Amino acid sequence: MARYPPDLDRWREAARISAEARELGVSLAVPGASRKEIADRIEAYIRSKGAEPAFPANLSRNVEAAHYTPSREDTERLVAGDLLKVDVGAHLDGAIADTAATVEVGGGQRYALLRRAVEEALAAGIAQIRPGVSVDEIGRAIESAVHRHGLKPVRDLSGHTIERYLLHAGKSIPNVGGLSGATLEEGEVVAVEPFVTNGAGRIQNGPFGNIVRFREDPGPGEPELGRLFRRFRTLPFTLRWVEDAEDRERLRHARRLLQTYPIFEEAGGGVVAQMEHTVLVGKHGPERLTALPD
Ligand code: CO
């Protein structure tokens, strides 16, 4: 039984906007650029197309693998040689796309092998996708593509199925073999996202970052928080998006209702590259929704 979203065109549109936002982010990642300005411009682009960011633009660099988004006050600037992951997503009425690219700031070649390995791993993983495929086959394909380059996949980060308003739905798409017996069905939407490192191949939690998420509806006793909940639902968001200072204060005091994401750092101090596409499990194979036409 196929599981295509009934509004598949909306998913395609969200994916195209996400892909354009990703490329905008890549083009802005030059020495001296501030991560806050890049994030603001990525998210403004998504909104200018009539979509909403599905999560704050993640601009993790070097040993940061994921979950870095700038705060409102962030003044830090990129320097030549940084390896920057641009991981972005847009949604249209809950139809979500999620996509990432890695850029070596300043155009150097120091991390060319990492970038090539992650590109090949992404292609190898996606090539396995078809109705009925075991996600373990995808993980194995990713793992062996990375090992061919003498590098390691980050084994505790994985791709994921996506459902309406659910960025991380039920199934994980591992980046190594042996972790999952799940299979994919025709019509499912999945994000495939290998992470490759020259470090230990594991992550550890760094400091808490600037990405939060409502665990649940605050309920009728909390009307002001309820208004914010209706804006963000259970998708990840950041206080950088909340213009009103009183609302930011309310959210800071509502920690029990919010999940705060730690920044994920490579456990061995390695540098991390990541690429990601949102893919439709088509009847005859994968359709890369976040690939732009050449
Ligand atoms: Co993802």
Coordinates of C-alpha atoms and ligand atoms in Angstrom, one line a residue:
M1 CA 0.0 0.0 0.0
A2 CA 1.6 3.2 -1.2
R3 CA 2.0 6.1 1.3
Y4 CA 2.3 9.2 -0.9
P5 CA 1.3 12.4 0.8
P6 CA -2.0 13.5 -0.7
D7 CA -0.5 17.0 -1.4
L8 CA 2.6 15.8 -3.1
D9 CA 3.0 19.0 -5.2
R10 CA 3.2 21.0 -2.0
W11 CA 6.1 18.7 -0.8
R12 CA 7.8 19.2 -4.1
E13 CA 7.5 23.0 -3.8
A14 CA 8.8 23.0 -0.2
A15 CA 11.7 21.0 -1.4
R16 CA 12.6 23.3 -4.3
I17 CA 12.5 26.3 -1.9
S18 CA 14.7 24.5 0.5
A19 CA 17.2 23.6 -2.2
E20 CA 17.3 27.3 -3.3
A21 CA 17.8 28.4 0.3
R22 CA 20.6 25.9 0.7
E23 CA 22.4 27.2 -2.4
L24 CA 21.9 30.8 -1.1
G25 CA 23.6 29.8 2.1
V26 CA 26.5 28.2 0.3
S27 CA 27.0 31.3 -1.8
L28 CA 27.1 33.5 1.3
A29 CA 29.6 31.4 3.2
V30 CA 32.7 33.5 2.5
P31 CA 35.6 34.6 4.8
G32 CA 34.3 37.5 7.0
A33 CA 30.6 36.6 6.7
S34 CA 28.7 36.4 9.9
R35 CA 26.7 33.2 10.6
K36 CA 23.8 35.3 11.9
E37 CA 23.5 37.2 8.7
I38 CA 23.7 34.0 6.7
A39 CA 21.0 32.4 8.8
D40 CA 18.8 35.5 8.7
R41 CA 19.1 35.7 4.9
I42 CA 18.4 32.0 4.4
E43 CA 15.3 32.2 6.5
A44 CA 14.1 35.4 4.9
Y45 CA 14.5 33.8 1.5
I46 CA 12.2 30.9 2.6
R47 CA 9.6 33.3 3.9
S48 CA 9.8 35.4 0.7
K49 CA 8.7 32.3 -1.2
G50 CA 5.6 31.9 1.0
A51 CA 7.0 29.1 3.1
E52 CA 8.2 28.9 6.7
P53 CA 11.6 27.6 7.9
A54 CA 10.9 24.0 9.1
F55 CA 13.8 24.6 11.6
P56 CA 16.4 27.3 12.2
A57 CA 19.1 27.3 9.6
N58 CA 21.9 25.1 11.1
L59 CA 25.3 26.5 10.4
S60 CA 27.6 24.2 12.2
R61 CA 31.3 24.4 11.5
N62 CA 34.4 22.2 11.8
V63 CA 34.0 19.9 14.8
E64 CA 30.4 21.0 15.3
A65 CA 28.4 18.3 13.5
A66 CA 24.9 19.7 13.9
H67 CA 22.5 22.0 15.8
Y68 CA 24.4 25.3 15.7
T69 CA 22.2 28.2 14.9
P70 CA 23.3 31.7 15.8
S71 CA 21.6 33.7 18.6
R72 CA 20.3 37.2 18.0
E73 CA 23.5 38.6 19.5
D74 CA 25.9 36.4 17.5
T75 CA 28.7 38.5 16.0
E76 CA 31.2 35.7 15.1
R77 CA 32.5 35.6 11.6
L78 CA 33.6 32.8 9.3
V79 CA 37.3 32.5 8.5
A80 CA 39.0 30.9 5.5
G81 CA 39.4 27.2 6.0
D82 CA 36.3 26.7 8.1
L83 CA 34.3 23.7 7.0
L84 CA 30.7 24.9 7.2
K85 CA 27.5 22.7 7.0
V86 CA 24.5 24.6 5.6
D87 CA 21.5 22.5 6.8
V88 CA 18.2 24.1 6.0
G89 CA 14.5 23.2 5.6
A90 CA 11.3 24.8 4.6
H91 CA 7.7 23.8 5.1
L92 CA 4.4 24.7 3.4
D93 CA 1.5 23.9 5.7
G94 CA 3.5 21.1 7.3
A95 CA 4.9 19.7 4.1
I96 CA 8.6 19.6 5.0
A97 CA 11.9 19.4 3.2
D98 CA 15.3 19.1 4.8
T99 CA 18.6 19.5 2.9
A100 CA 22.3 20.2 3.5
A101 CA 25.6 20.9 1.8
T102 CA 29.1 21.4 3.1
V103 CA 31.3 24.3 2.0
E104 CA 35.0 25.0 2.6
V105 CA 35.0 28.7 3.4
G106 CA 37.4 30.5 1.0
G107 CA 37.4 27.7 -1.5
G108 CA 40.4 25.8 -0.2
Q109 CA 41.0 22.1 -0.8
R110 CA 42.1 21.0 2.7
Y111 CA 38.9 19.0 3.2
A112 CA 38.4 17.9 -0.4
L113 CA 38.6 14.3 0.6
L114 CA 35.9 14.7 3.3
R115 CA 33.7 16.5 0.9
R116 CA 34.1 13.9 -1.8
A117 CA 33.5 11.1 0.6
V118 CA 30.2 12.6 1.9
E119 CA 29.0 13.3 -1.7
E120 CA 29.7 9.7 -2.7
A121 CA 28.1 8.4 0.4
L122 CA 24.9 10.4 -0.2
A123 CA 24.7 9.2 -3.7
A124 CA 25.4 5.5 -2.7
G125 CA 22.7 5.7 0.0
I126 CA 20.1 7.2 -2.2
A127 CA 20.8 4.7 -5.0
Q128 CA 19.5 1.9 -2.7
I129 CA 16.1 3.5 -2.3
R130 CA 13.1 1.6 -3.6
P131 CA 9.9 0.3 -2.2
G132 CA 10.6 -2.4 0.3
V133 CA 14.3 -1.6 0.8
S134 CA 15.7 -2.2 4.2
V135 CA 17.2 0.9 5.7
D136 CA 20.1 -1.3 6.7
E137 CA 21.0 -1.6 3.0
I138 CA 21.1 2.2 2.8
G139 CA 23.3 2.4 5.9
R140 CA 25.7 -0.2 4.6
A141 CA 26.0 1.6 1.3
I142 CA 26.8 4.8 3.0
E143 CA 29.3 3.2 5.4
S144 CA 31.3 1.4 2.6
A145 CA 31.4 4.6 0.5
V146 CA 33.0 6.4 3.4
H147 CA 35.4 3.6 4.3
R148 CA 36.7 3.6 0.7
H149 CA 38.2 7.0 1.5
G150 CA 39.7 5.9 4.8
L151 CA 37.3 8.0 6.8
K152 CA 34.4 7.3 9.2
P153 CA 30.7 7.9 9.1
V154 CA 29.3 9.5 12.3
R155 CA 27.4 6.4 13.5
D156 CA 25.1 8.1 16.0
L157 CA 23.6 10.6 13.6
S158 CA 21.1 9.4 11.0
G159 CA 18.6 10.4 8.4
H160 CA 14.9 10.1 9.0
T161 CA 11.4 9.7 7.6
I162 CA 9.4 12.9 7.3
E163 CA 5.7 13.3 7.8
R164 CA 3.4 16.3 7.9
Y165 CA 4.7 18.7 10.7
L166 CA 7.0 15.9 11.8
L167 CA 10.6 16.5 10.8
H168 CA 11.8 13.3 12.5
A169 CA 9.0 10.8 12.0
G170 CA 9.2 7.1 12.9
K171 CA 12.1 5.6 11.0
S172 CA 15.8 6.4 11.2
I173 CA 18.0 6.0 8.1
P174 CA 21.3 5.0 9.6
N175 CA 24.7 5.9 8.2
V176 CA 26.2 2.5 9.1
G177 CA 24.9 -1.1 8.8
G178 CA 23.6 -3.2 11.6
L179 CA 21.4 -0.7 13.4
S180 CA 17.9 -1.1 12.1
G181 CA 15.5 -3.7 10.5
A182 CA 13.0 -1.1 9.2
T183 CA 12.0 -1.0 5.6
L184 CA 10.7 1.8 3.4
E185 CA 7.4 1.9 1.6
E186 CA 6.4 3.4 -1.7
G187 CA 5.4 7.1 -1.2
E188 CA 7.3 7.7 2.0
V189 CA 9.4 10.9 2.2
V190 CA 12.9 10.3 3.7
A191 CA 15.9 12.6 4.5
V192 CA 19.2 10.8 3.8
E193 CA 22.0 12.6 5.5
P194 CA 25.5 11.1 5.9
F195 CA 28.0 12.7 8.2
V196 CA 31.7 12.0 7.5
T197 CA 34.6 12.7 9.8
N198 CA 38.3 12.3 10.2
G199 CA 37.7 11.9 14.0
A200 CA 36.2 9.1 16.1
G201 CA 33.0 8.7 14.2
R202 CA 30.8 9.5 17.2
I203 CA 29.3 12.7 18.6
Q204 CA 29.1 14.1 22.1
N205 CA 26.8 16.7 23.4
G206 CA 28.4 20.2 23.4
P207 CA 26.9 23.2 25.1
F208 CA 23.1 23.8 24.8
G209 CA 22.5 25.8 21.6
N210 CA 19.8 28.2 20.4
I211 CA 17.4 25.6 19.0
V212 CA 14.3 24.7 21.0
R213 CA 11.0 22.9 20.5
F214 CA 7.7 22.7 22.3
R215 CA 7.2 19.3 23.8
E216 CA 3.5 19.7 23.8
D217 CA 0.6 22.3 23.7
P218 CA 1.0 24.4 26.9
G219 CA -2.8 24.2 27.3
P220 CA -5.6 26.7 28.1
G221 CA -3.9 27.9 31.4
E222 CA -1.1 29.5 29.3
P223 CA -2.7 31.6 26.6
E224 CA 0.4 33.7 25.8
L225 CA 2.5 30.5 25.4
G226 CA -0.4 28.9 23.5
R227 CA -0.1 31.7 21.0
L228 CA 3.6 30.9 20.5
F229 CA 2.8 27.2 20.3
R230 CA 0.3 27.8 17.5
R231 CA 3.0 29.6 15.6
F232 CA 5.7 27.0 15.9
R233 CA 3.7 23.8 16.7
T234 CA 6.2 21.1 17.6
L235 CA 8.8 22.1 15.0
P236 CA 12.2 23.4 16.1
F237 CA 12.6 27.1 16.4
T238 CA 14.9 29.7 17.9
L239 CA 14.4 32.9 20.0
R240 CA 16.2 34.7 17.2
W241 CA 12.8 34.5 15.4
V242 CA 10.8 36.0 18.3
E243 CA 10.7 39.8 17.8
D244 CA 8.9 40.6 21.0
A245 CA 11.2 40.8 24.0
E246 CA 8.4 39.9 26.4
D247 CA 7.7 36.7 24.4
R248 CA 11.4 35.8 24.5
E249 CA 11.3 36.3 28.3
R250 CA 8.2 34.1 28.5
L251 CA 9.9 31.3 26.5
R252 CA 13.1 31.6 28.7
H253 CA 10.9 30.9 31.7
A254 CA 9.0 28.0 30.1
R255 CA 11.9 25.6 30.0
R256 CA 9.9 22.7 31.2
L257 CA 7.6 23.0 28.2
L258 CA 10.6 23.2 25.8
Q259 CA 13.2 20.8 24.6
T260 CA 16.6 22.6 24.1
Y261 CA 19.0 21.0 21.6
P262 CA 22.6 20.6 22.5
I263 CA 25.2 21.3 19.8
F264 CA 26.5 18.0 18.6
E265 CA 30.3 17.9 18.5
E266 CA 32.6 15.2 17.0
A267 CA 33.8 13.1 20.0
G268 CA 37.3 12.7 18.7
G269 CA 37.7 16.4 17.8
G270 CA 37.5 15.5 14.1
V271 CA 36.1 17.8 11.4
V272 CA 32.7 16.8 10.0
A273 CA 31.2 17.1 6.5
Q274 CA 27.5 16.5 5.8
M275 CA 25.2 16.4 2.8
E276 CA 21.5 15.8 2.8
H277 CA 18.6 15.3 0.3
T278 CA 15.0 14.8 0.9
V279 CA 13.9 11.9 -1.3
L280 CA 10.6 10.4 -2.3
V281 CA 10.5 6.6 -2.3
G282 CA 9.1 6.3 -5.9
K283 CA 7.5 3.2 -7.4
H284 CA 10.7 2.7 -9.5
G285 CA 13.3 4.2 -7.2
P286 CA 14.4 7.4 -5.6
E287 CA 13.3 10.9 -6.6
R288 CA 15.6 13.5 -5.1
L289 CA 13.1 16.3 -4.2
T290 CA 15.8 18.7 -3.0
A291 CA 18.1 18.4 -6.1
L292 CA 18.0 21.4 -8.3
P293 CA 18.0 20.9 -12.1
D294 CA 21.5 21.3 -13.6
Ligands
CO1 CO 17.6 15.9 8.4

